[in-house]
């Protein structure tokens, strides 16, 4: 059951972890990109928090779409449109679910699977290319397997860590070729942080 209070708690938890890890995300992006991922994401979550009252008053699918739109408008870079697509698609898919307050686990898993595919389509990217998809796909799969929050959080954290050994094929890090190996992907790390925060706030 995701009522307004719980929705606020979830958004606040996700935004809080992004803000408190902004320096780390930017440092990861400095190693293999242009060093703006933490700032980009912090700008986005601050904008969402600034509008939280309006956003949280909407039905869940509309609230998710509003977050997506906000992220597209404020995050910028490659990650803004991609995170925007994720939340816009989650909202669109959940709008088709029977009840917007009582979420069946299958609703969320199905919506997440579609949303991650939409991110891949938007980024012309796939699993294994050292991007946020390397976290989002395993998380979608774990949701589909009805795993618990703690387990999903652990899967996300391990998946982000696993991007260290990958060579970047998409995004700015791909310009480094082999030299991208040995660093965690910033977008994978921000995705894992969000998933861990949401899982923590739900349990
Ligand atoms: P930019 O690369 O434009 O500076 P950010 O630094 O905010 O944007 O975001 C970089 C992150 O975006 C990467 O770490 C990666 O996870 C993700 N990313 C970049 N391009 C793609 C893509 N084509 N598909 C999926 N994710 C991508
Ligand atoms: Mg960057």
Tab-separated table of C-alpha atoms and ligand atoms in Angstrom:
chain	number	residue	atom	x	y	z
A	1	UNK	CA	0.000	0.000	0.000
A	2	UNK	CA	1.576	3.272	-1.088
A	3	UNK	CA	-0.388	6.145	0.400
A	4	UNK	CA	0.685	9.762	0.325
A	5	UNK	CA	2.713	9.575	3.546
A	6	UNK	CA	4.602	6.509	2.394
A	7	UNK	CA	5.192	8.015	-1.033
A	8	UNK	CA	6.695	11.114	0.596
A	9	UNK	CA	8.902	8.912	2.785
A	10	UNK	CA	10.122	6.990	-0.274
A	11	UNK	CA	10.910	10.110	-2.278
A	12	UNK	CA	12.586	11.769	0.699
A	13	UNK	CA	14.743	8.692	1.311
A	14	UNK	CA	15.816	8.422	-2.339
A	15	UNK	CA	16.517	12.143	-2.614
A	16	UNK	CA	18.406	12.154	0.680
A	17	UNK	CA	20.781	9.402	-0.331
A	18	UNK	CA	21.519	11.101	-3.662
A	19	UNK	CA	22.264	14.384	-1.890
A	20	UNK	CA	24.487	12.803	0.727
A	21	UNK	CA	26.395	10.856	-1.950
A	22	UNK	CA	26.616	13.685	-4.507
A	23	UNK	CA	30.359	14.133	-3.967
A	24	UNK	CA	30.981	10.416	-4.376
A	25	UNK	CA	28.915	10.267	-7.586
A	26	UNK	CA	30.759	13.239	-8.982
A	27	UNK	CA	34.099	11.667	-8.077
A	28	UNK	CA	33.089	8.457	-9.892
A	29	UNK	CA	32.113	10.531	-12.927
A	30	UNK	CA	35.386	12.478	-12.727
A	31	UNK	CA	37.272	9.205	-13.140
A	32	UNK	CA	35.528	8.065	-16.344
A	33	UNK	CA	33.295	10.961	-17.441
A	34	UNK	CA	33.038	14.712	-16.999
A	35	UNK	CA	32.529	14.883	-13.246
A	36	UNK	CA	28.987	16.193	-13.126
A	37	UNK	CA	26.814	13.187	-12.246
A	38	UNK	CA	26.500	14.007	-8.542
A	39	UNK	CA	25.643	17.646	-9.238
A	40	UNK	CA	23.221	16.672	-11.999
A	41	UNK	CA	21.384	14.232	-9.763
A	42	UNK	CA	21.365	16.548	-6.760
A	43	UNK	CA	19.835	19.315	-8.881
A	44	UNK	CA	17.135	16.873	-9.931
A	45	UNK	CA	16.248	15.534	-6.512
A	46	UNK	CA	16.251	19.053	-5.022
A	47	UNK	CA	13.748	20.094	-7.699
A	48	UNK	CA	11.575	17.064	-6.885
A	49	UNK	CA	11.725	17.810	-3.151
A	50	UNK	CA	10.885	21.455	-3.823
A	51	UNK	CA	7.682	20.344	-5.513
A	52	UNK	CA	6.976	17.341	-3.293
A	53	UNK	CA	3.748	18.696	-1.855
A	54	UNK	CA	2.161	19.008	-5.304
A	55	UNK	CA	3.689	15.792	-6.610
A	56	UNK	CA	2.672	13.680	-3.601
A	57	UNK	CA	-0.927	14.890	-3.750
A	58	UNK	CA	-1.358	13.196	-7.153
A	59	UNK	CA	-2.373	9.559	-7.655
A	60	UNK	CA	0.733	7.332	-7.712
A	61	UNK	CA	1.010	6.961	-11.517
A	62	UNK	CA	0.675	10.722	-12.009
A	63	UNK	CA	3.152	11.398	-9.210
A	64	UNK	CA	5.715	9.102	-10.867
A	65	UNK	CA	5.191	10.847	-14.198
A	66	UNK	CA	5.641	14.222	-12.511
A	67	UNK	CA	8.946	13.032	-11.044
A	68	UNK	CA	10.042	11.839	-14.487
A	69	UNK	CA	9.188	15.166	-16.070
A	70	UNK	CA	10.976	17.055	-13.304
A	71	UNK	CA	14.104	14.934	-13.733
A	72	UNK	CA	14.124	15.453	-17.502
A	73	UNK	CA	13.886	19.206	-16.963
A	74	UNK	CA	16.514	19.534	-14.250
A	75	UNK	CA	19.110	16.734	-14.261
A	76	UNK	CA	20.430	17.245	-17.770
A	77	UNK	CA	23.323	15.262	-19.208
A	78	UNK	CA	22.723	11.748	-20.446
A	79	UNK	CA	21.263	10.595	-17.157
A	80	UNK	CA	18.405	13.154	-16.972
A	81	UNK	CA	16.448	11.867	-19.976
A	82	UNK	CA	17.209	8.268	-18.969
A	83	UNK	CA	16.017	8.585	-15.360
A	84	UNK	CA	13.134	10.662	-16.700
A	85	UNK	CA	12.153	7.840	-19.043
A	86	UNK	CA	12.352	5.360	-16.157
A	87	UNK	CA	9.880	7.256	-13.959
A	88	UNK	CA	7.622	8.371	-16.818
A	89	UNK	CA	7.286	4.777	-17.970
A	90	UNK	CA	6.707	3.482	-14.429
A	91	UNK	CA	3.870	6.003	-14.119
A	92	UNK	CA	2.438	5.137	-17.503
A	93	UNK	CA	2.503	1.408	-16.786
A	94	UNK	CA	1.056	1.712	-13.285
A	95	UNK	CA	-1.747	3.897	-14.630
A	96	UNK	CA	-2.903	0.749	-16.385
A	97	UNK	CA	-2.905	-1.211	-13.100
A	98	UNK	CA	-6.327	-1.698	-11.465
A	99	UNK	CA	-5.847	0.375	-8.286
A	100	UNK	CA	-3.330	3.142	-7.779
A	101	UNK	CA	-2.971	2.697	-4.021
A	102	UNK	CA	-2.838	-1.049	-3.517
A	103	UNK	CA	-0.013	-2.289	-5.693
A	104	UNK	CA	0.173	-5.977	-6.374
A	105	UNK	CA	3.839	-7.054	-6.454
A	106	UNK	CA	3.290	-8.158	-10.039
A	107	UNK	CA	2.167	-4.659	-11.053
A	108	UNK	CA	5.404	-3.107	-9.892
A	109	UNK	CA	7.565	-5.864	-11.391
A	110	UNK	CA	5.778	-5.610	-14.737
A	111	UNK	CA	6.011	-1.816	-14.776
A	112	UNK	CA	9.683	-1.902	-13.830
A	113	UNK	CA	10.473	-4.400	-16.586
A	114	UNK	CA	8.808	-2.106	-19.152
A	115	UNK	CA	10.473	0.988	-17.688
A	116	UNK	CA	13.961	-0.510	-17.866
A	117	UNK	CA	13.356	-1.588	-21.454
A	118	UNK	CA	12.277	1.996	-22.202
A	119	UNK	CA	15.524	3.331	-20.716
A	120	UNK	CA	17.489	0.898	-22.890
A	121	UNK	CA	15.561	1.996	-25.979
A	122	UNK	CA	16.106	5.658	-25.140
A	123	UNK	CA	19.834	5.101	-24.540
A	124	UNK	CA	20.232	2.656	-27.447
A	125	UNK	CA	21.963	0.556	-24.824
A	126	UNK	CA	21.794	-2.885	-23.282
A	127	UNK	CA	22.961	-4.929	-20.312
A	128	UNK	CA	26.729	-5.226	-19.913
A	129	UNK	CA	27.738	-1.839	-21.349
A	130	UNK	CA	28.684	-0.321	-17.974
A	131	UNK	CA	25.662	1.901	-17.418
A	132	UNK	CA	22.746	2.281	-15.008
A	133	UNK	CA	21.123	-0.617	-16.916
A	134	UNK	CA	23.574	-2.987	-15.256
A	135	UNK	CA	21.778	-2.231	-11.987
A	136	UNK	CA	18.255	-1.624	-13.281
A	137	UNK	CA	17.941	-4.941	-15.151
A	138	UNK	CA	18.928	-7.135	-12.174
A	139	UNK	CA	16.583	-5.111	-9.956
A	140	UNK	CA	13.693	-5.586	-12.415
A	141	UNK	CA	14.475	-9.295	-12.533
A	142	UNK	CA	14.578	-9.544	-8.728
A	143	UNK	CA	11.212	-7.776	-8.477
A	144	UNK	CA	9.835	-10.281	-10.963
A	145	UNK	CA	11.076	-13.069	-8.708
A	146	UNK	CA	9.253	-11.458	-5.782
A	147	UNK	CA	12.448	-11.030	-3.762
A	148	UNK	CA	12.384	-9.083	-0.510
A	149	UNK	CA	13.602	-5.523	-0.087
A	150	UNK	CA	16.864	-6.386	1.665
A	151	UNK	CA	17.716	-8.909	-1.019
A	152	UNK	CA	16.925	-6.458	-3.821
A	153	UNK	CA	19.064	-3.802	-2.141
A	154	UNK	CA	21.965	-6.272	-1.936
A	155	UNK	CA	21.508	-7.250	-5.591
A	156	UNK	CA	21.588	-3.583	-6.625
A	157	UNK	CA	24.710	-2.846	-4.580
A	158	UNK	CA	26.533	-5.875	-5.963
A	159	UNK	CA	25.470	-5.021	-9.508
A	160	UNK	CA	26.848	-1.476	-9.191
A	161	UNK	CA	30.114	-2.870	-7.826
A	162	UNK	CA	30.134	-5.319	-10.749
A	163	UNK	CA	30.328	-2.471	-13.281
A	164	UNK	CA	33.904	-1.891	-12.102
A	165	UNK	CA	35.177	-4.738	-14.258
A	166	UNK	CA	33.188	-3.785	-17.332
A	167	UNK	CA	34.388	-1.775	-20.286
A	168	UNK	CA	32.091	1.150	-21.113
A	169	UNK	CA	30.326	0.845	-24.471
A	170	UNK	CA	27.819	3.702	-23.969
A	171	UNK	CA	28.001	7.198	-22.546
A	172	UNK	CA	31.039	9.429	-22.067
A	173	UNK	CA	32.985	6.667	-20.313
A	174	UNK	CA	33.047	4.768	-23.615
A	175	UNK	CA	35.492	7.398	-24.935
A	176	UNK	CA	38.042	5.891	-22.534
A	177	UNK	CA	37.757	2.399	-24.009
A	178	UNK	CA	39.857	-0.052	-21.980
A	179	UNK	CA	40.738	2.664	-19.476
A	180	UNK	CA	37.143	2.721	-18.260
A	181	UNK	CA	37.806	-0.683	-16.673
A	182	UNK	CA	38.555	-0.506	-12.940
A	183	UNK	CA	36.011	2.194	-12.082
A	184	UNK	CA	32.405	1.866	-10.927
A	185	UNK	CA	29.925	3.472	-13.318
A	186	UNK	CA	28.418	6.606	-11.726
A	187	UNK	CA	24.912	5.998	-13.083
A	188	UNK	CA	24.987	2.395	-11.864
A	189	UNK	CA	25.992	3.670	-8.428
A	190	UNK	CA	23.217	6.305	-8.335
A	191	UNK	CA	20.670	3.677	-9.388
A	192	UNK	CA	21.840	1.339	-6.623
A	193	UNK	CA	21.686	4.149	-4.060
A	194	UNK	CA	18.086	4.912	-5.038
A	195	UNK	CA	17.071	1.237	-4.950
A	196	UNK	CA	18.750	0.724	-1.569
A	197	UNK	CA	17.001	3.797	-0.139
A	198	UNK	CA	13.595	2.745	-1.473
A	199	UNK	CA	14.023	-0.795	-0.187
A	200	UNK	CA	15.098	0.533	3.203
A	201	UNK	CA	12.141	2.908	3.418
A	202	UNK	CA	9.687	0.150	2.464
A	203	UNK	CA	10.802	-2.231	5.220
B	1	LIG	P1	26.791	12.882	-18.882
B	1	LIG	O1	27.438	11.586	-19.254
B	1	LIG	O2	26.051	13.510	-20.020
B	1	LIG	O3	27.733	13.809	-18.178
B	1	LIG	P2	25.779	12.056	-16.304
B	1	LIG	O4	27.181	12.209	-15.840
B	1	LIG	O5	24.740	12.732	-15.490
B	1	LIG	O6	25.627	12.510	-17.820
B	1	LIG	O7	25.380	10.514	-16.350
B	1	LIG	C1	26.292	9.517	-16.743
B	1	LIG	C2	25.645	8.163	-16.536
B	1	LIG	O8	24.559	8.002	-17.430
B	1	LIG	C3	26.574	7.017	-16.849
B	1	LIG	O9	27.343	6.676	-15.701
B	1	LIG	C4	25.652	5.889	-17.262
B	1	LIG	O10	25.226	5.106	-16.169
B	1	LIG	C5	24.459	6.632	-17.806
B	1	LIG	N1	24.408	6.563	-19.260
B	1	LIG	C6	25.048	7.351	-20.142
B	1	LIG	N2	24.728	7.016	-21.407
B	1	LIG	C7	23.874	5.953	-21.318
B	1	LIG	C8	23.156	5.143	-22.265
B	1	LIG	N3	23.266	5.345	-23.588
B	1	LIG	N4	22.359	4.167	-21.776
B	1	LIG	C9	22.210	3.964	-20.455
B	1	LIG	N5	22.849	4.695	-19.520
B	1	LIG	C10	23.668	5.670	-19.939
B	2	LIG	MG1	28.755	13.276	-16.488
